[in-house]
């Protein structure tokens, strides 16, 4: 493992020292990110930044996982180099008019993927040795719940550098079945699937909302039963079906016939920033808000130029 993680600027000896250090001090090198966590939803974001564990995870992500991005199908956008949420939504625009969008969200996606699942991915799919697979899985997973929880099963750590790619690879067989189901049910309708981490978008041309509703129920069953070792329940509260005439948004972006624009939330942010500038503020506060406005306008320009 040390040999595989090493490179010109990071010799094998250093890699070996880093691995052994992390094995001994794993629990010391990660914490809960309280600002980003949502305890009420049982979602805890973990951070290993600026620690030996963080450095090791970055290395695993870059040298073990990232080189295989090119092997992923074209409907995977989350955790893939050069792709992002905007590219995912652009893919859903398709080539034919009068589209309908179906939006799905997997409930607590990272927390559904156990350490054992990650171990089998490294051992069976990546053909790592049993010892290497166990070590890699142990570096990438932490117990459920807030740090310090006892007796909880270990799952992929939300927030670690390796998490987005691992979440995709550990469920790729299921996602491929989902794509095949969509193509079969919406044959000849220019169907598109875009999976961005735990958000799934599906569009097709000249498909009724009733047809999309039936497809949702089929996908729901597929995600629950396709793999007895990996159930992926959907969050029914986030299910949404919209036609082109109603105005389609996905991942915070508005979808038009052949272009994208910022969605309602970002527009609202821009309006709030504009309103704040009209109030009496100190020069320092004004500059801070102007910087925020500038970044929002840059984001808007990027989206509109896709």
GROMACS .gro file of C-alpha atoms in nm:
model
  306
    1UNK     CA    1   0.000   0.000   0.000
    2UNK     CA    2   0.283   0.240   0.084
    3UNK     CA    3   0.435   0.175  -0.259
    4UNK     CA    4   0.106   0.243  -0.435
    5UNK     CA    5   0.044   0.569  -0.245
    6UNK     CA    6   0.397   0.698  -0.296
    7UNK     CA    7   0.516   0.930  -0.575
    8UNK     CA    8   0.814   1.149  -0.661
    9UNK     CA    9   0.742   1.405  -0.389
   10UNK     CA   10   0.617   1.148  -0.138
   11UNK     CA   11   0.860   0.853  -0.108
   12UNK     CA   12   0.755   0.506   0.000
   13UNK     CA   13   0.919   0.540   0.343
   14UNK     CA   14   0.713   0.852   0.418
   15UNK     CA   15   0.395   0.678   0.301
   16UNK     CA   16   0.464   0.384   0.532
   17UNK     CA   17   0.520   0.615   0.830
   18UNK     CA   18   0.195   0.799   0.750
   19UNK     CA   19  -0.007   0.476   0.726
   20UNK     CA   20   0.125   0.343   1.057
   21UNK     CA   21   0.067   0.680   1.226
   22UNK     CA   22  -0.298   0.684   1.110
   23UNK     CA   23  -0.353   0.324   1.223
   24UNK     CA   24  -0.238   0.414   1.574
   25UNK     CA   25  -0.408   0.754   1.603
   26UNK     CA   26  -0.712   0.729   1.376
   27UNK     CA   27  -0.967   0.857   1.630
   28UNK     CA   28  -0.751   1.157   1.717
   29UNK     CA   29  -0.732   1.271   1.356
   30UNK     CA   30  -1.099   1.333   1.276
   31UNK     CA   31  -1.378   1.539   1.431
   32UNK     CA   32  -1.740   1.633   1.373
   33UNK     CA   33  -1.795   1.953   1.176
   34UNK     CA   34  -2.070   2.102   1.392
   35UNK     CA   35  -2.143   2.394   1.158
   36UNK     CA   36  -2.226   2.167   0.863
   37UNK     CA   37  -2.380   1.873   1.051
   38UNK     CA   38  -2.758   1.827   1.084
   39UNK     CA   39  -2.814   1.622   1.402
   40UNK     CA   40  -3.194   1.647   1.363
   41UNK     CA   41  -3.158   1.455   1.035
   42UNK     CA   42  -2.891   1.224   1.178
   43UNK     CA   43  -2.637   1.363   0.932
   44UNK     CA   44  -2.292   1.432   1.076
   45UNK     CA   45  -2.025   1.587   0.856
   46UNK     CA   46  -1.674   1.471   0.951
   47UNK     CA   47  -1.348   1.655   0.900
   48UNK     CA   48  -0.990   1.528   0.890
   49UNK     CA   49  -0.842   1.843   0.738
   50UNK     CA   50  -0.487   1.940   0.832
   51UNK     CA   51  -0.424   1.602   1.000
   52UNK     CA   52  -0.222   1.296   0.891
   53UNK     CA   53  -0.553   1.115   0.825
   54UNK     CA   54  -0.664   1.398   0.596
   55UNK     CA   55  -0.337   1.373   0.405
   56UNK     CA   56  -0.371   0.996   0.374
   57UNK     CA   57  -0.734   1.020   0.252
   58UNK     CA   58  -0.635   1.281  -0.008
   59UNK     CA   59  -0.367   1.041  -0.128
   60UNK     CA   60  -0.609   0.745  -0.148
   61UNK     CA   61  -0.859   0.962  -0.334
   62UNK     CA   62  -0.601   1.085  -0.589
   63UNK     CA   63  -0.398   0.768  -0.642
   64UNK     CA   64  -0.648   0.485  -0.586
   65UNK     CA   65  -0.991   0.621  -0.683
   66UNK     CA   66  -0.957   0.923  -0.916
   67UNK     CA   67  -0.753   0.747  -1.189
   68UNK     CA   68  -1.058   0.531  -1.263
   69UNK     CA   69  -1.307   0.818  -1.316
   70UNK     CA   70  -1.292   0.756  -1.691
   71UNK     CA   71  -1.444   0.411  -1.637
   72UNK     CA   72  -1.767   0.554  -1.492
   73UNK     CA   73  -2.076   0.578  -1.719
   74UNK     CA   74  -2.176   0.917  -1.856
   75UNK     CA   75  -2.469   0.961  -1.617
   76UNK     CA   76  -2.245   0.984  -1.307
   77UNK     CA   77  -2.149   1.342  -1.214
   78UNK     CA   78  -2.084   1.355  -0.839
   79UNK     CA   79  -1.727   1.313  -0.718
   80UNK     CA   80  -1.586   1.291  -1.071
   81UNK     CA   81  -1.302   1.515  -1.182
   82UNK     CA   82  -1.411   1.788  -1.426
   83UNK     CA   83  -1.783   1.733  -1.358
   84UNK     CA   84  -2.019   1.915  -1.121
   85UNK     CA   85  -2.387   1.985  -1.050
   86UNK     CA   86  -2.413   2.225  -1.346
   87UNK     CA   87  -2.283   1.964  -1.591
   88UNK     CA   88  -2.535   1.718  -1.448
   89UNK     CA   89  -2.827   1.954  -1.513
   90UNK     CA   90  -2.694   2.043  -1.860
   91UNK     CA   91  -2.697   1.671  -1.944
   92UNK     CA   92  -3.067   1.656  -1.851
   93UNK     CA   93  -3.161   1.921  -2.111
   94UNK     CA   94  -3.147   1.651  -2.380
   95UNK     CA   95  -3.209   1.702  -2.749
   96UNK     CA   96  -3.591   1.688  -2.778
   97UNK     CA   97  -3.846   1.944  -2.660
   98UNK     CA   98  -4.137   1.936  -2.412
   99UNK     CA   99  -3.947   1.765  -2.134
  100UNK     CA  100  -4.058   1.649  -1.791
  101UNK     CA  101  -3.822   1.615  -1.495
  102UNK     CA  102  -3.839   1.361  -1.213
  103UNK     CA  103  -3.626   1.441  -0.908
  104UNK     CA  104  -3.531   1.179  -0.648
  105UNK     CA  105  -3.321   1.194  -0.332
  106UNK     CA  106  -3.163   0.896  -0.153
  107UNK     CA  107  -3.218   0.912   0.222
  108UNK     CA  108  -2.893   0.953   0.422
  109UNK     CA  109  -2.692   0.814   0.131
  110UNK     CA  110  -2.348   0.800   0.294
  111UNK     CA  111  -2.488   0.651   0.613
  112UNK     CA  112  -2.643   0.364   0.416
  113UNK     CA  113  -2.302   0.238   0.298
  114UNK     CA  114  -2.136   0.018   0.559
  115UNK     CA  115  -1.768  -0.041   0.620
  116UNK     CA  116  -1.822  -0.401   0.509
  117UNK     CA  117  -1.957  -0.275   0.175
  118UNK     CA  118  -1.646  -0.058   0.128
  119UNK     CA  119  -1.423  -0.352   0.221
  120UNK     CA  120  -1.588  -0.575  -0.042
  121UNK     CA  121  -1.548  -0.299  -0.302
  122UNK     CA  122  -1.174  -0.276  -0.243
  123UNK     CA  123  -1.130  -0.654  -0.220
  124UNK     CA  124  -1.366  -0.779  -0.493
  125UNK     CA  125  -1.378  -0.490  -0.742
  126UNK     CA  126  -1.030  -0.341  -0.697
  127UNK     CA  127  -0.868  -0.680  -0.628
  128UNK     CA  128  -0.681  -0.551  -0.322
  129UNK     CA  129  -0.547  -0.805  -0.075
  130UNK     CA  130  -0.774  -0.880   0.220
  131UNK     CA  131  -0.545  -0.688   0.459
  132UNK     CA  132  -0.522  -0.384   0.229
  133UNK     CA  133  -0.899  -0.381   0.173
  134UNK     CA  134  -0.963  -0.388   0.549
  135UNK     CA  135  -0.716  -0.106   0.611
  136UNK     CA  136  -0.855   0.115   0.333
  137UNK     CA  137  -1.214   0.060   0.449
  138UNK     CA  138  -1.118   0.140   0.810
  139UNK     CA  139  -0.957   0.471   0.701
  140UNK     CA  140  -1.269   0.581   0.509
  141UNK     CA  141  -1.541   0.492   0.761
  142UNK     CA  142  -1.649   0.608   1.109
  143UNK     CA  143  -1.927   0.503   1.352
  144UNK     CA  144  -2.279   0.638   1.298
  145UNK     CA  145  -2.396   0.928   1.513
  146UNK     CA  146  -2.191   1.199   1.683
  147UNK     CA  147  -1.827   1.121   1.752
  148UNK     CA  148  -1.798   0.915   2.066
  149UNK     CA  149  -2.105   0.700   1.994
  150UNK     CA  150  -2.042   0.346   2.115
  151UNK     CA  151  -2.160   0.025   1.954
  152UNK     CA  152  -2.268   0.195   1.632
  153UNK     CA  153  -2.191   0.034   1.298
  154UNK     CA  154  -1.932   0.205   1.081
  155UNK     CA  155  -2.029   0.369   0.751
  156UNK     CA  156  -1.871   0.597   0.492
  157UNK     CA  157  -1.774   0.923   0.663
  158UNK     CA  158  -1.972   1.215   0.523
  159UNK     CA  159  -1.713   1.484   0.443
  160UNK     CA  160  -1.399   1.273   0.396
  161UNK     CA  161  -1.209   1.324   0.067
  162UNK     CA  162  -1.282   0.967  -0.042
  163UNK     CA  163  -1.654   0.962   0.035
  164UNK     CA  164  -1.819   1.085  -0.286
  165UNK     CA  165  -1.624   0.851  -0.513
  166UNK     CA  166  -1.666   0.554  -0.278
  167UNK     CA  167  -2.041   0.614  -0.253
  168UNK     CA  168  -2.064   0.594  -0.633
  169UNK     CA  169  -1.838   0.291  -0.678
  170UNK     CA  170  -2.003   0.093  -0.397
  171UNK     CA  171  -2.343   0.136  -0.566
  172UNK     CA  172  -2.247   0.149  -0.933
  173UNK     CA  173  -2.413  -0.185  -1.019
  174UNK     CA  174  -2.742  -0.055  -0.874
  175UNK     CA  175  -2.713   0.276  -1.061
  176UNK     CA  176  -2.649   0.094  -1.389
  177UNK     CA  177  -2.969  -0.109  -1.334
  178UNK     CA  178  -3.155   0.218  -1.267
  179UNK     CA  179  -3.030   0.366  -1.594
  180UNK     CA  180  -3.130   0.051  -1.783
  181UNK     CA  181  -3.479   0.063  -1.630
  182UNK     CA  182  -3.526   0.427  -1.734
  183UNK     CA  183  -3.411   0.357  -2.090
  184UNK     CA  184  -3.649   0.061  -2.114
  185UNK     CA  185  -3.955   0.243  -1.979
  186UNK     CA  186  -3.889   0.568  -2.168
  187UNK     CA  187  -3.763   0.421  -2.493
  188UNK     CA  188  -3.777   0.669  -2.781
  189UNK     CA  189  -3.838   0.961  -2.543
  190UNK     CA  190  -3.477   1.094  -2.536
  191UNK     CA  191  -3.449   0.994  -2.169
  192UNK     CA  192  -3.158   1.122  -1.960
  193UNK     CA  193  -3.036   1.021  -1.614
  194UNK     CA  194  -2.796   1.232  -1.406
  195UNK     CA  195  -2.672   1.108  -1.069
  196UNK     CA  196  -2.501   1.369  -0.854
  197UNK     CA  197  -2.404   1.199  -0.526
  198UNK     CA  198  -2.747   1.133  -0.363
  199UNK     CA  199  -2.954   1.345  -0.603
  200UNK     CA  200  -3.098   1.171  -0.908
  201UNK     CA  201  -3.251   1.364  -1.197
  202UNK     CA  202  -3.441   1.202  -1.485
  203UNK     CA  203  -3.583   1.383  -1.787
  204UNK     CA  204  -3.761   1.272  -2.102
  205UNK     CA  205  -3.951   1.428  -2.392
  206UNK     CA  206  -4.330   1.414  -2.423
  207UNK     CA  207  -4.383   1.204  -2.112
  208UNK     CA  208  -4.680   1.262  -1.883
  209UNK     CA  209  -4.644   1.328  -1.512
  210UNK     CA  210  -4.847   1.011  -1.453
  211UNK     CA  211  -4.588   0.805  -1.645
  212UNK     CA  212  -4.310   0.962  -1.440
  213UNK     CA  213  -4.502   0.878  -1.124
  214UNK     CA  214  -4.517   0.511  -1.223
  215UNK     CA  215  -4.144   0.517  -1.303
  216UNK     CA  216  -4.074   0.664  -0.958
  217UNK     CA  217  -4.247   0.370  -0.789
  218UNK     CA  218  -4.049   0.122  -0.999
  219UNK     CA  219  -3.721   0.294  -0.917
  220UNK     CA  220  -3.814   0.302  -0.549
  221UNK     CA  221  -3.859  -0.078  -0.551
  222UNK     CA  222  -3.540  -0.131  -0.751
  223UNK     CA  223  -3.331   0.066  -0.503
  224UNK     CA  224  -3.478  -0.129  -0.212
  225UNK     CA  225  -3.459  -0.480  -0.361
  226UNK     CA  226  -3.191  -0.485  -0.633
  227UNK     CA  227  -2.915  -0.575  -0.385
  228UNK     CA  228  -3.017  -0.750  -0.061
  229UNK     CA  229  -2.696  -0.622   0.102
  230UNK     CA  230  -2.754  -0.256   0.009
  231UNK     CA  231  -3.096  -0.098   0.045
  232UNK     CA  232  -3.119   0.263  -0.077
  233UNK     CA  233  -3.447   0.416   0.047
  234UNK     CA  234  -3.575   0.731  -0.123
  235UNK     CA  235  -3.685   1.044   0.061
  236UNK     CA  236  -4.048   1.073  -0.052
  237UNK     CA  237  -4.066   1.431   0.078
  238UNK     CA  238  -3.817   1.536  -0.190
  239UNK     CA  239  -3.988   1.360  -0.479
  240UNK     CA  240  -4.080   1.615  -0.745
  241UNK     CA  241  -4.220   1.594  -1.098
  242UNK     CA  242  -4.244   1.905  -1.315
  243UNK     CA  243  -4.324   1.966  -1.679
  244UNK     CA  244  -4.146   2.221  -1.897
  245UNK     CA  245  -4.454   2.447  -1.887
  246UNK     CA  246  -4.451   2.453  -1.506
  247UNK     CA  247  -4.084   2.557  -1.493
  248UNK     CA  248  -3.817   2.299  -1.420
  249UNK     CA  249  -3.541   2.332  -1.162
  250UNK     CA  250  -3.284   2.078  -1.049
  251UNK     CA  251  -2.985   2.109  -0.815
  252UNK     CA  252  -3.064   2.478  -0.774
  253UNK     CA  253  -3.061   2.559  -1.147
  254UNK     CA  254  -3.346   2.662  -1.378
  255UNK     CA  255  -3.377   2.451  -1.694
  256UNK     CA  256  -3.488   2.607  -2.022
  257UNK     CA  257  -3.504   2.458  -2.370
  258UNK     CA  258  -3.131   2.468  -2.441
  259UNK     CA  259  -2.977   2.673  -2.161
  260UNK     CA  260  -2.950   2.703  -1.784
  261UNK     CA  261  -2.983   2.989  -1.540
  262UNK     CA  262  -2.955   3.032  -1.167
  263UNK     CA  263  -3.250   2.905  -0.964
  264UNK     CA  264  -3.487   3.081  -0.726
  265UNK     CA  265  -3.265   3.042  -0.416
  266UNK     CA  266  -2.961   3.204  -0.580
  267UNK     CA  267  -3.175   3.487  -0.721
  268UNK     CA  268  -3.308   3.545  -0.371
  269UNK     CA  269  -2.951   3.560  -0.234
  270UNK     CA  270  -2.855   3.820  -0.495
  271UNK     CA  271  -3.162   4.032  -0.405
  272UNK     CA  272  -3.079   4.015  -0.033
  273UNK     CA  273  -2.720   4.123  -0.099
  274UNK     CA  274  -2.841   4.418  -0.311
  275UNK     CA  275  -3.081   4.525  -0.035
  276UNK     CA  276  -2.806   4.513   0.229
  277UNK     CA  277  -2.589   4.750   0.026
  278UNK     CA  278  -2.865   5.013   0.041
  279UNK     CA  279  -2.845   5.023   0.421
  280UNK     CA  280  -2.603   5.217   0.635
  281UNK     CA  281  -2.299   4.994   0.678
  282UNK     CA  282  -1.937   5.044   0.772
  283UNK     CA  283  -1.680   5.039   0.491
  284UNK     CA  284  -1.560   4.697   0.607
  285UNK     CA  285  -1.911   4.549   0.603
  286UNK     CA  286  -1.979   4.703   0.262
  287UNK     CA  287  -1.665   4.549   0.116
  288UNK     CA  288  -1.757   4.209   0.258
  289UNK     CA  289  -2.103   4.224   0.099
  290UNK     CA  290  -1.957   4.351  -0.232
  291UNK     CA  291  -1.722   4.051  -0.238
  292UNK     CA  292  -2.017   3.819  -0.182
  293UNK     CA  293  -2.214   3.991  -0.458
  294UNK     CA  294  -1.918   3.957  -0.693
  295UNK     CA  295  -1.890   3.582  -0.627
  296UNK     CA  296  -2.265   3.537  -0.686
  297UNK     CA  297  -2.246   3.726  -1.016
  298UNK     CA  298  -1.945   3.518  -1.122
  299UNK     CA  299  -2.142   3.202  -1.044
  300UNK     CA  300  -2.439   3.336  -1.243
  301UNK     CA  301  -2.214   3.412  -1.540
  302UNK     CA  302  -2.059   3.065  -1.526
  303UNK     CA  303  -2.401   2.896  -1.526
  304UNK     CA  304  -2.536   3.110  -1.812
  305UNK     CA  305  -2.227   3.044  -2.025
  306UNK     CA  306  -2.253   2.664  -2.005
   0.00000   0.00000   0.00000
